[in-house]
Tab-separated table of C-alpha atoms in Angstrom:
chain	number	residue	atom	x	y	z
R	51	MET	CA	9.092	-33.071	17.080
R	52	PRO	CA	8.032	-35.406	19.841
R	53	VAL	CA	5.501	-34.183	22.368
R	54	GLY	CA	7.202	-32.306	25.169
R	55	ASP	CA	10.304	-31.409	23.156
R	56	THR	CA	11.338	-27.929	24.234
R	57	THR	CA	14.185	-27.453	21.779
R	58	VAL	CA	14.676	-23.779	21.089
R	59	GLY	CA	16.156	-22.578	17.829
R	60	PRO	CA	15.479	-20.488	14.784
R	61	ASN	CA	12.253	-21.219	13.005
R	62	PRO	CA	12.999	-21.410	9.256
R	63	LYS	CA	9.351	-20.738	8.366
R	64	ILE	CA	9.339	-17.445	10.272
R	65	SER	CA	12.669	-16.457	8.708
R	66	ALA	CA	11.376	-17.198	5.205
R	67	THR	CA	8.127	-15.347	5.944
R	68	PHE	CA	10.059	-12.364	7.301
R	69	PHE	CA	12.308	-12.006	4.244
R	70	GLN	CA	9.444	-12.642	1.835
R	71	THR	CA	7.428	-9.882	3.496
R	72	LEU	CA	10.450	-7.575	3.563
R	73	TRP	CA	11.255	-7.912	-0.151
R	74	LYS	CA	7.664	-7.680	-1.349
R	75	SER	CA	7.086	-4.577	0.779
R	76	ALA	CA	10.316	-2.939	-0.403
R	77	LEU	CA	9.361	-3.552	-4.029
R	78	LEU	CA	5.913	-2.080	-3.444
R	79	ALA	CA	7.289	0.885	-1.492
R	80	SER	CA	9.697	1.802	-4.265
R	81	SER	CA	7.147	1.254	-7.045
R	82	PRO	CA	6.180	4.959	-7.355
R	83	VAL	CA	9.815	5.713	-8.156
R	84	TRP	CA	9.866	2.834	-10.646
R	85	ALA	CA	6.701	4.150	-12.269
R	86	PHE	CA	8.244	7.594	-12.756
R	87	PHE	CA	11.897	6.906	-13.532
R	88	GLY	CA	11.527	3.576	-15.346
R	89	PRO	CA	9.838	5.071	-18.416
R	90	ILE	CA	12.348	7.944	-18.405
R	91	GLY	CA	15.207	5.435	-18.571
R	92	ILE	CA	13.508	3.441	-21.305
R	93	LEU	CA	12.742	6.586	-23.334
R	94	ALA	CA	16.322	7.798	-22.890
R	95	ALA	CA	17.602	4.470	-24.182
R	96	MET	CA	15.184	4.529	-27.118
R	97	ALA	CA	16.085	8.126	-28.002
R	98	ASN	CA	19.766	7.141	-28.091
R	99	ILE	CA	20.829	10.127	-26.027
R	100	THR	CA	24.485	10.815	-26.717
R	101	GLU	CA	24.740	14.322	-25.253
R	102	PHE	CA	25.305	13.089	-21.723
R	103	GLY	CA	26.676	9.706	-22.644
R	104	LEU	CA	26.159	6.567	-20.622
R	105	LEU	CA	25.123	8.475	-17.479
R	106	ALA	CA	21.911	9.628	-19.156
R	107	LEU	CA	21.035	6.021	-19.873
R	108	ILE	CA	21.746	4.556	-16.455
R	109	ALA	CA	20.877	7.485	-14.141
R	110	PRO	CA	17.145	6.629	-13.898
R	111	PHE	CA	17.996	3.045	-12.997
R	112	ILE	CA	20.476	4.226	-10.349
R	113	VAL	CA	17.666	6.294	-8.810
R	114	ILE	CA	15.434	3.209	-8.841
R	115	GLY	CA	18.192	1.211	-7.110
R	116	TYR	CA	18.578	3.855	-4.414
R	117	ALA	CA	14.813	3.946	-3.892
R	118	LEU	CA	14.747	0.172	-3.478
R	119	ALA	CA	17.660	0.290	-1.020
R	120	ILE	CA	16.052	3.069	1.046
R	121	ALA	CA	12.704	1.244	1.069
R	122	PHE	CA	14.428	-1.995	2.084
R	123	VAL	CA	16.192	-0.359	5.042
R	124	ALA	CA	13.118	1.614	6.142
R	125	ILE	CA	10.888	-1.459	6.064
R	126	LEU	CA	13.550	-3.561	7.791
R	127	VAL	CA	13.686	-1.009	10.629
R	128	GLY	CA	9.892	-0.912	10.789
R	129	LEU	CA	9.556	-4.687	10.801
R	130	LEU	CA	12.195	-5.192	13.476
R	131	GLY	CA	11.278	-2.225	15.653
R	132	ILE	CA	7.507	-2.154	15.356
R	133	GLY	CA	6.160	-5.076	13.330
R	134	LEU	CA	7.693	-8.089	15.040
R	135	PRO	CA	6.976	-6.868	18.593
R	136	ILE	CA	3.356	-6.199	17.646
R	137	ALA	CA	3.099	-9.581	15.884
R	138	TRP	CA	4.526	-11.232	19.008
R	139	LEU	CA	1.969	-9.377	21.165
R	140	PHE	CA	-0.875	-10.362	18.838
R	141	GLY	CA	0.311	-13.965	18.981
R	142	ARG	CA	0.258	-13.881	22.782
R	143	LEU	CA	-3.218	-12.326	22.777
R	144	ASN	CA	-4.375	-14.800	20.083
R	145	VAL	CA	-5.362	-11.980	17.717
R	146	LYS	CA	-5.733	-13.336	14.184
R	147	ALA	CA	-7.921	-10.724	12.442
R	148	LYS	CA	-6.569	-9.337	9.177
R	149	LEU	CA	-7.893	-5.828	9.810
R	150	THR	CA	-6.288	-5.697	13.238
R	151	TYR	CA	-2.907	-6.438	11.690
R	152	GLN	CA	-3.503	-3.879	8.930
R	153	TRP	CA	-4.566	-1.132	11.355
R	154	ALA	CA	-1.575	-1.818	13.569
R	155	GLY	CA	0.704	-1.752	10.535
R	156	GLY	CA	-0.808	1.501	9.311
R	157	ILE	CA	-0.377	3.182	12.681
R	158	GLY	CA	3.142	1.771	12.998
R	159	GLY	CA	4.070	3.022	9.515
R	160	ALA	CA	2.799	6.519	10.340
R	161	LEU	CA	4.720	6.496	13.637
R	162	LEU	CA	7.870	5.427	11.809
R	163	ILE	CA	7.618	8.485	9.529
R	164	VAL	CA	7.024	10.812	12.501
R	165	LEU	CA	10.008	9.306	14.347
R	166	TRP	CA	12.162	9.640	11.221
R	167	PHE	CA	11.350	13.356	10.947
R	168	ALA	CA	11.955	13.805	14.692
R	169	ILE	CA	15.411	12.231	14.347
R	170	LEU	CA	16.203	14.404	11.337
R	171	ALA	CA	15.080	17.526	13.208
R	172	GLY	CA	17.261	16.523	16.179
R	173	ASP	CA	20.271	16.208	13.869
R	174	ALA	CA	19.597	19.697	12.519
R	175	GLY	CA	19.602	21.151	16.037
R	176	ASP	CA	15.847	21.797	16.203
R	177	PRO	CA	14.149	20.553	19.368
R	178	LEU	CA	11.094	19.168	17.562
R	179	PRO	CA	10.106	18.963	13.918
R	180	SER	CA	7.727	21.643	12.785
R	181	PRO	CA	4.281	20.456	11.708
R	182	ALA	CA	5.052	21.693	8.192
R	183	ALA	CA	8.137	19.445	8.075
R	184	ILE	CA	6.057	16.318	8.528
R	185	SER	CA	4.002	16.300	5.387
R	186	VAL	CA	0.639	14.631	5.540
R	187	LEU	CA	1.528	12.868	2.304
R	188	PHE	CA	4.613	11.283	3.900
R	189	ILE	CA	2.545	10.119	6.875
R	190	LEU	CA	-0.152	8.694	4.610
R	191	TYR	CA	2.496	6.942	2.523
R	192	GLY	CA	4.120	5.468	5.652
R	193	SER	CA	0.738	4.381	6.944
R	194	PHE	CA	-0.164	2.800	3.609
R	195	MET	CA	3.140	0.922	3.406
R	196	GLY	CA	2.838	-0.200	7.029
R	197	ALA	CA	-0.640	-1.569	6.328
R	198	ILE	CA	0.564	-3.367	3.193
R	199	THR	CA	3.532	-4.862	5.046
R	200	ALA	CA	1.253	-6.004	7.877
R	201	ARG	CA	-1.142	-7.525	5.347
R	202	LEU	CA	1.716	-9.399	3.639
R	203	TRP	CA	2.922	-10.683	7.035
R	204	TRP	CA	-0.609	-11.732	8.008
R	205	ARG	CA	-1.121	-13.529	4.701
R	206	ALA	CA	2.188	-15.414	4.871
R	207	HIS	CA	2.380	-16.100	8.609
R	208	VAL	CA	-1.098	-15.963	10.197
R	209	LEU	CA	-3.460	-17.086	7.422
R	210	PRO	CA	-1.960	-20.599	7.157
R	211	THR	CA	-2.853	-21.155	10.841
R	212	LEU	CA	-6.551	-20.431	10.255
R	213	ASP	CA	-9.156	-22.891	9.085
R	214	ILE	CA	-11.916	-22.093	6.568
R	215	ARG	CA	-14.171	-20.445	9.142
R	216	GLY	CA	-11.367	-18.143	10.297
R	217	TYR	CA	-10.919	-19.753	13.676
R	218	CYS	CA	-7.579	-20.945	15.004
R	219	HIS	CA	-6.749	-24.642	15.003
């Protein structure tokens, strides 16, 4: 682009970075389900289960597919609703530190889980979710996945703009 060109349009690098981060995060988020149901499916196939027919063979892989779809949608909502606005803010403030992105992602992931439980409680007619409804394990998992997603975004989008010393060009 020539100097002074103010053409506005989609940035293909940001789009590629966004989808790369989204897919990697969804695969990582659904990996606990893969780790549990994958071996069950493989063992069922090896045992040649005929009692339940084909369903016994493909059911674990259907569960894995649902887990991947749920993780994809949850991370998409988190990236669009929390991640990109925070990344835009960090860009405006010239924040490039990896840990800052990871902390923001972790807090955003925890908030996403709390908001999800609040929405579910509102659908059930309860005014607010009970503290027992929001499991600490769910919040820790959301925080962990938010931090991983933020780290993947930082590595793909922010790191290439840094020089060896960690300062911006």
